[in-house]
mmCIF file of C-alpha atoms in Angstrom:
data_model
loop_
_atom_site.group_PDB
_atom_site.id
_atom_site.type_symbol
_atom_site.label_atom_id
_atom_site.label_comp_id
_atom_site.label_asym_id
_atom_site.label_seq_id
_atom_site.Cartn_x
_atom_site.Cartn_y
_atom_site.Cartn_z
ATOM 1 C CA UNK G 1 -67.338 -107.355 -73.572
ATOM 2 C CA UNK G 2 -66.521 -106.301 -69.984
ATOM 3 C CA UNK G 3 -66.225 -109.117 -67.418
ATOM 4 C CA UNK G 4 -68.226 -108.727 -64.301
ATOM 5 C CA UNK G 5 -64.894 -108.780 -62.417
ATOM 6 C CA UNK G 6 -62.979 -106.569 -64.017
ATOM 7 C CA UNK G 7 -66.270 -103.821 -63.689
ATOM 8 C CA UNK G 8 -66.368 -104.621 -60.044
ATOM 9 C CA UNK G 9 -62.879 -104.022 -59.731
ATOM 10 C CA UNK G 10 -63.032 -100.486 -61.501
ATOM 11 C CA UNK G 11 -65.657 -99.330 -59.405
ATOM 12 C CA UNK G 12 -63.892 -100.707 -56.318
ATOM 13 C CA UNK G 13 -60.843 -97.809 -57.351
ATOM 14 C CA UNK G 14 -63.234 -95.045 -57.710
ATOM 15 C CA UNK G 15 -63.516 -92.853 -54.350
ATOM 16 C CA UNK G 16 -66.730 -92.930 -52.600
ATOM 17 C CA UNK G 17 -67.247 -89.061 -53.003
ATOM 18 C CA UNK G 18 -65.498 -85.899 -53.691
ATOM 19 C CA UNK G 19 -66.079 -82.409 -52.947
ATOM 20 C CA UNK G 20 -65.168 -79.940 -55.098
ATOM 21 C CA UNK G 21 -66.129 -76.345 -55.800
ATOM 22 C CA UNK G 22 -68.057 -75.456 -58.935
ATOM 23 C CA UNK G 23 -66.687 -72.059 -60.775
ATOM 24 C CA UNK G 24 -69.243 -69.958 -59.218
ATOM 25 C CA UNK G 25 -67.888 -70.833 -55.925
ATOM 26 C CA UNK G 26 -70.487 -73.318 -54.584
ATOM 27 C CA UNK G 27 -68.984 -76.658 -53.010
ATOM 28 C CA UNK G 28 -70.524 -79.643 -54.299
ATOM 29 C CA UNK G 29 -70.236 -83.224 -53.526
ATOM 30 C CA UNK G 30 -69.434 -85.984 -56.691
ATOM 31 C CA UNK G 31 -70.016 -89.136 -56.057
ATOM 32 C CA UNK G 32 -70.440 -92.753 -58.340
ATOM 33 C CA UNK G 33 -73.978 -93.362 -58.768
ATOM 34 C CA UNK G 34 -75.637 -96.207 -57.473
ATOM 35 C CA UNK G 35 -78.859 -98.585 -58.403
ATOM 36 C CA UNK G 36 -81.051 -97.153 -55.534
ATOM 37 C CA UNK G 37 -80.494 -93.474 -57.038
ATOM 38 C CA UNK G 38 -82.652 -94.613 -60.126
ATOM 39 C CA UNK G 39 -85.949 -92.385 -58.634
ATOM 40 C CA UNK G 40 -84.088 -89.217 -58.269
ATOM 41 C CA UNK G 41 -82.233 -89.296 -61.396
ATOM 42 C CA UNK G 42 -85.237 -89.663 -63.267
ATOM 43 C CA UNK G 43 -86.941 -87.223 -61.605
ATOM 44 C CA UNK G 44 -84.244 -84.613 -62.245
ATOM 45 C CA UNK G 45 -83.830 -85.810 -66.125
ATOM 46 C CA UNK G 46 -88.021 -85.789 -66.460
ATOM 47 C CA UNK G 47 -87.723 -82.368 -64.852
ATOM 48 C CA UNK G 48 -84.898 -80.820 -66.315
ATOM 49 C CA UNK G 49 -84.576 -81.429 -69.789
ATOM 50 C CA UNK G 50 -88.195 -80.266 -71.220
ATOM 51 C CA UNK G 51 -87.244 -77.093 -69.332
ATOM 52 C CA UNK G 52 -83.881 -76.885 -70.843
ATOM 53 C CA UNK G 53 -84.926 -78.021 -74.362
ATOM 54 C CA UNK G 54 -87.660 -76.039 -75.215
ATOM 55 C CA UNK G 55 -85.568 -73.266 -76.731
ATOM 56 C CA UNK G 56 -84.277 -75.385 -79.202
ATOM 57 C CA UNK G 57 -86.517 -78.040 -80.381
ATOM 58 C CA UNK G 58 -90.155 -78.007 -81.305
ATOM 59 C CA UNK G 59 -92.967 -79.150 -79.099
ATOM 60 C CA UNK G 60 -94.386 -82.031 -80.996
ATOM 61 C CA UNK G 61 -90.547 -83.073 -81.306
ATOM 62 C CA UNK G 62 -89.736 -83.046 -77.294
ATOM 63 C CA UNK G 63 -93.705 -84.621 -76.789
ATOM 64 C CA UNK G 64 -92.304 -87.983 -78.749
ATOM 65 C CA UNK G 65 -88.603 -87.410 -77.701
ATOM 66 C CA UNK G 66 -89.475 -86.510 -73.414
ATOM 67 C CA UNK G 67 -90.400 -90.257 -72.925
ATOM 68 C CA UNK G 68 -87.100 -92.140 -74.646
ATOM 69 C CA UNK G 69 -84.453 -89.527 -73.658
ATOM 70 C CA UNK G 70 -85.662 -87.842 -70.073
ATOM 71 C CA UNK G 71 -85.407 -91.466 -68.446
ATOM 72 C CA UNK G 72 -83.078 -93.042 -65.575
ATOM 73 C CA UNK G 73 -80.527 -95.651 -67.200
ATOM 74 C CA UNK G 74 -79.721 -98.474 -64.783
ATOM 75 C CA UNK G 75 -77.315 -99.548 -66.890
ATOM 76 C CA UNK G 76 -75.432 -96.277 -66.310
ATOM 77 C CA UNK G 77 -76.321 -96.404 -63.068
ATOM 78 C CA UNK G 78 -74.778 -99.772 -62.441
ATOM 79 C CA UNK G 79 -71.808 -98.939 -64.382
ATOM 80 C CA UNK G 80 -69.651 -97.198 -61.903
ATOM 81 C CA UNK G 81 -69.375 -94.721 -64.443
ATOM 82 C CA UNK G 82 -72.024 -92.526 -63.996
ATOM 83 C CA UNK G 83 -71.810 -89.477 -61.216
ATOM 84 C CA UNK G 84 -73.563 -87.604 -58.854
ATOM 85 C CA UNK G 85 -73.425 -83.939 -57.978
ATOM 86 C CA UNK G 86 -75.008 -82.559 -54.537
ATOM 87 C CA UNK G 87 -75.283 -79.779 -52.545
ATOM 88 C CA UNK G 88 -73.658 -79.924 -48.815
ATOM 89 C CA UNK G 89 -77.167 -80.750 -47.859
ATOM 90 C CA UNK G 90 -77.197 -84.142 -50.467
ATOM 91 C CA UNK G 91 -80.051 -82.162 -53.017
ATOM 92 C CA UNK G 92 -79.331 -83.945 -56.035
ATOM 93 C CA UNK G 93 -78.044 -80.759 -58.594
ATOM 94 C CA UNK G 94 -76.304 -83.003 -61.607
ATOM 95 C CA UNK G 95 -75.637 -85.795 -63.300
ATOM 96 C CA UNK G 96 -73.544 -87.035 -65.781
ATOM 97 C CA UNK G 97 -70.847 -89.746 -66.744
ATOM 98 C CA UNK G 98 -69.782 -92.194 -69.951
ATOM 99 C CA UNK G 99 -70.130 -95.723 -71.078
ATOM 100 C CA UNK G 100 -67.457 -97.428 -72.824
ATOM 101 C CA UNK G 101 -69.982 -99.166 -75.115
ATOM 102 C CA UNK G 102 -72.110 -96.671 -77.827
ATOM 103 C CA UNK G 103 -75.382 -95.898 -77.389
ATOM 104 C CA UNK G 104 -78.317 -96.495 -79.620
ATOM 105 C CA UNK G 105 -76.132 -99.997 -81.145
ATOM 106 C CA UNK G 106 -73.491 -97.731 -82.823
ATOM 107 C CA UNK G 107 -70.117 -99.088 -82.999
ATOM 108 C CA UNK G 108 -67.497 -98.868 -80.313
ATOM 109 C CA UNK G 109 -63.819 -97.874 -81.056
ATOM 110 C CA UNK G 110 -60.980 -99.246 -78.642
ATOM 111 C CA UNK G 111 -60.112 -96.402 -76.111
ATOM 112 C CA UNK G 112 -63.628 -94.120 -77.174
ATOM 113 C CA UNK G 113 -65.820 -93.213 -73.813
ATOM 114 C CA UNK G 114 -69.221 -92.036 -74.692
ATOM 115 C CA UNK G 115 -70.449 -88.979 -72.902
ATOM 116 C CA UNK G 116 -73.953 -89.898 -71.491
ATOM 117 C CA UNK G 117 -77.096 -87.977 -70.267
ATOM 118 C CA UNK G 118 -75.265 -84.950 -68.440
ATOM 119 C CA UNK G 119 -77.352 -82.603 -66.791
ATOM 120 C CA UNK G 120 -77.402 -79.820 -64.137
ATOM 121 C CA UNK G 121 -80.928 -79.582 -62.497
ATOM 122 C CA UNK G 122 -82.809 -76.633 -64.073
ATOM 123 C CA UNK G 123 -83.072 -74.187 -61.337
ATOM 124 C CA UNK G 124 -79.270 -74.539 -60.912
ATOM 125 C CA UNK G 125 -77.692 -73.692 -64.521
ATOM 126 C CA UNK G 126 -75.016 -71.900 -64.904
ATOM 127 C CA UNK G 127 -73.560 -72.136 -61.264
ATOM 128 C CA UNK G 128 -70.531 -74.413 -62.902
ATOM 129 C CA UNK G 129 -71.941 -77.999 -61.928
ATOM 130 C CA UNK G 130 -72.632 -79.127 -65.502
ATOM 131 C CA UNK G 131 -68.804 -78.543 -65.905
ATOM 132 C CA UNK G 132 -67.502 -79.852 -62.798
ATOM 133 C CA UNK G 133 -69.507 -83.346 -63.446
ATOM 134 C CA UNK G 134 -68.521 -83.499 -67.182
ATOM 135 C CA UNK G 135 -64.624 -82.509 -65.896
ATOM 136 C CA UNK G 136 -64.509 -85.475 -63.125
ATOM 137 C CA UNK G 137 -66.179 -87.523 -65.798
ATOM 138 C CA UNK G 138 -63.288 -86.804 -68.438
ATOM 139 C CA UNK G 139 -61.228 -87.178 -65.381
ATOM 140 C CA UNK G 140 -62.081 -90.760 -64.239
ATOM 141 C CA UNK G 141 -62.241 -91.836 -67.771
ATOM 142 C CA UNK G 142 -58.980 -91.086 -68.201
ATOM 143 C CA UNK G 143 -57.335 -93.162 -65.317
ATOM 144 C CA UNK G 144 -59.348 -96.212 -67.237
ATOM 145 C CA UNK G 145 -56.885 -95.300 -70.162
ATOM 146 C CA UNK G 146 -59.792 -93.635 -72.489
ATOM 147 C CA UNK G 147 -57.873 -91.204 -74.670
ATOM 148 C CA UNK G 148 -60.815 -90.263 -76.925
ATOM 149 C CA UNK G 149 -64.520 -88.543 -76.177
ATOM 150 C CA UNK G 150 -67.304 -88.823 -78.203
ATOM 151 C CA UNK G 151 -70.813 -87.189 -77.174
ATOM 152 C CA UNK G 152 -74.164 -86.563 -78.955
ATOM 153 C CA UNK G 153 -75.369 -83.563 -77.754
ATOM 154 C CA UNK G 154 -78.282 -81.926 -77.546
ATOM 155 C CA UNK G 155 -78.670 -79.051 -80.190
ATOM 156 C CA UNK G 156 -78.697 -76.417 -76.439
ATOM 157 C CA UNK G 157 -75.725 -78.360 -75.222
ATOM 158 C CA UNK G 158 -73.352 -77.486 -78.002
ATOM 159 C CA UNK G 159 -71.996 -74.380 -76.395
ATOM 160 C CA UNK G 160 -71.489 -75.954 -73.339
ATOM 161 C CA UNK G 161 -69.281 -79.026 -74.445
ATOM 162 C CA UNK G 162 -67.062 -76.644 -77.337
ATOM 163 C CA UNK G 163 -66.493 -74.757 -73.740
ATOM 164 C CA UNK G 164 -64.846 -77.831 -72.202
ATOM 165 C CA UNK G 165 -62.981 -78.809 -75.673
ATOM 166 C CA UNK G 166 -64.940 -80.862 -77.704
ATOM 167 C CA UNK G 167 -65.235 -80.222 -81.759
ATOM 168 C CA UNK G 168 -68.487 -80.217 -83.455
ATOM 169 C CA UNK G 169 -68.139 -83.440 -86.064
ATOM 170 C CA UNK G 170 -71.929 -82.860 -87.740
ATOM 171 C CA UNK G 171 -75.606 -82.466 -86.991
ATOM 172 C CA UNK G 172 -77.036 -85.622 -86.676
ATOM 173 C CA UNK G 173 -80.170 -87.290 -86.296
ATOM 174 C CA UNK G 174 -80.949 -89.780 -83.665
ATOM 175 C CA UNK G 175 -83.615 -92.540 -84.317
ATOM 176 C CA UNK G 176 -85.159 -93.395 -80.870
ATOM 177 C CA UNK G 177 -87.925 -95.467 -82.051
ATOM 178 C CA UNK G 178 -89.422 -95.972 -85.281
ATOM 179 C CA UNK G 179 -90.709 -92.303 -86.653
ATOM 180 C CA UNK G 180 -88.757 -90.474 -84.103
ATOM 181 C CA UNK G 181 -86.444 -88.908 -84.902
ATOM 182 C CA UNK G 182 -84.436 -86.524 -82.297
ATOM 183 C CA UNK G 183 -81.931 -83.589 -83.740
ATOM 184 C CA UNK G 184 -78.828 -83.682 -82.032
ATOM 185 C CA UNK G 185 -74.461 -82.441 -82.544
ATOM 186 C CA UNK G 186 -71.672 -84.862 -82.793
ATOM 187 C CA UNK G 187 -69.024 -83.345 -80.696
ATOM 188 C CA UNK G 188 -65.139 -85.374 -80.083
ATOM 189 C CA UNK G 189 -62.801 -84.035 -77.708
#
């Protein structure tokens, strides 16, 4: 268990932004997320990922799943751990970051960070932001000592994280709430 302290003191270390330029050439600003972004990364999860998951999993599946998975965690938000892409206007374009603990109760392992809720807003796939967030997340994980990644991915996100490194483990199936069930990929780096 973390101490208050010793969280306040990691997120003291982090820098308060930093701009960087996604593959595609676009220069975006990362930055820790904070409590009083909780509205506007909802709104980009509750927008996003319907639109980005409806290739791959079946609508009654995404009508139970949208309300447990496209939601705001202020627990990640709080964590220092969680980051921020914008544009050089501040539009919110990404999110992403890691918790030390697992989600969903699943057991921890000393020096693990668990990729969490990683997203590029819909309209802006494929310009390089997904990877820049999940690269300064791997990044800032690894000054906090984490040698090891583990991620459950979405079954449209596996692609995208073998890209960056990470090995597919297994399908697996994730139990949100009793009868729902939510397909998703294993990946390690």
């Amino acid at each position: 268990m973390q101490h208050l302290s010793d969280l306040n003191a990691f997120t003291a270390i982090l820098p308060r932004a930093t701009r960087v330029q996604t593959a595609s050439g676009q220069m975006i600003t990362l930055r820790v997320a904070r409590k009083r972004d909780y509205d506007a990364v909802d709104r980009l999860l509750s927008q996003s990922y319907p639109k980005m998951l409806a290739a791959d999993y079946a609508p009654s599946v995404l009508a139970l799943a949208m309300p447990k998975i496209a939601r705001a965690n202020m627990r990640l938000l709080r964590s220092g751990r969680y980051f921020l892409a914008e544009s050089e206007g501040g539009q919110l374009l990404g999110a992403g970051g890691y918790s030390i603990e697992a989600p969903g109760g699943r057991k921890s392992i000393p020096g693990t960070a668990h990729i969490r809720h990683v997203v590029a807003h819909h309209a802006h796939q494929g310009r390089g932001i997904g990877r820049a967030l999940l690269r300064h997340t791997l990044d800032q994980a690894a000054q906090e000592g984490i040698t090891r990644f583990d991620c459950l991915s979405t079954l449209n996100a596996e692609g995208f994280y073998q890209a960056i490194g990470f090995r597919r483990v297994g399908a697996v199936e994730l139990p949100l709430a009793p009868g729902i069930r939510f397909p998703a990929v294993q990946m390690q780096l």
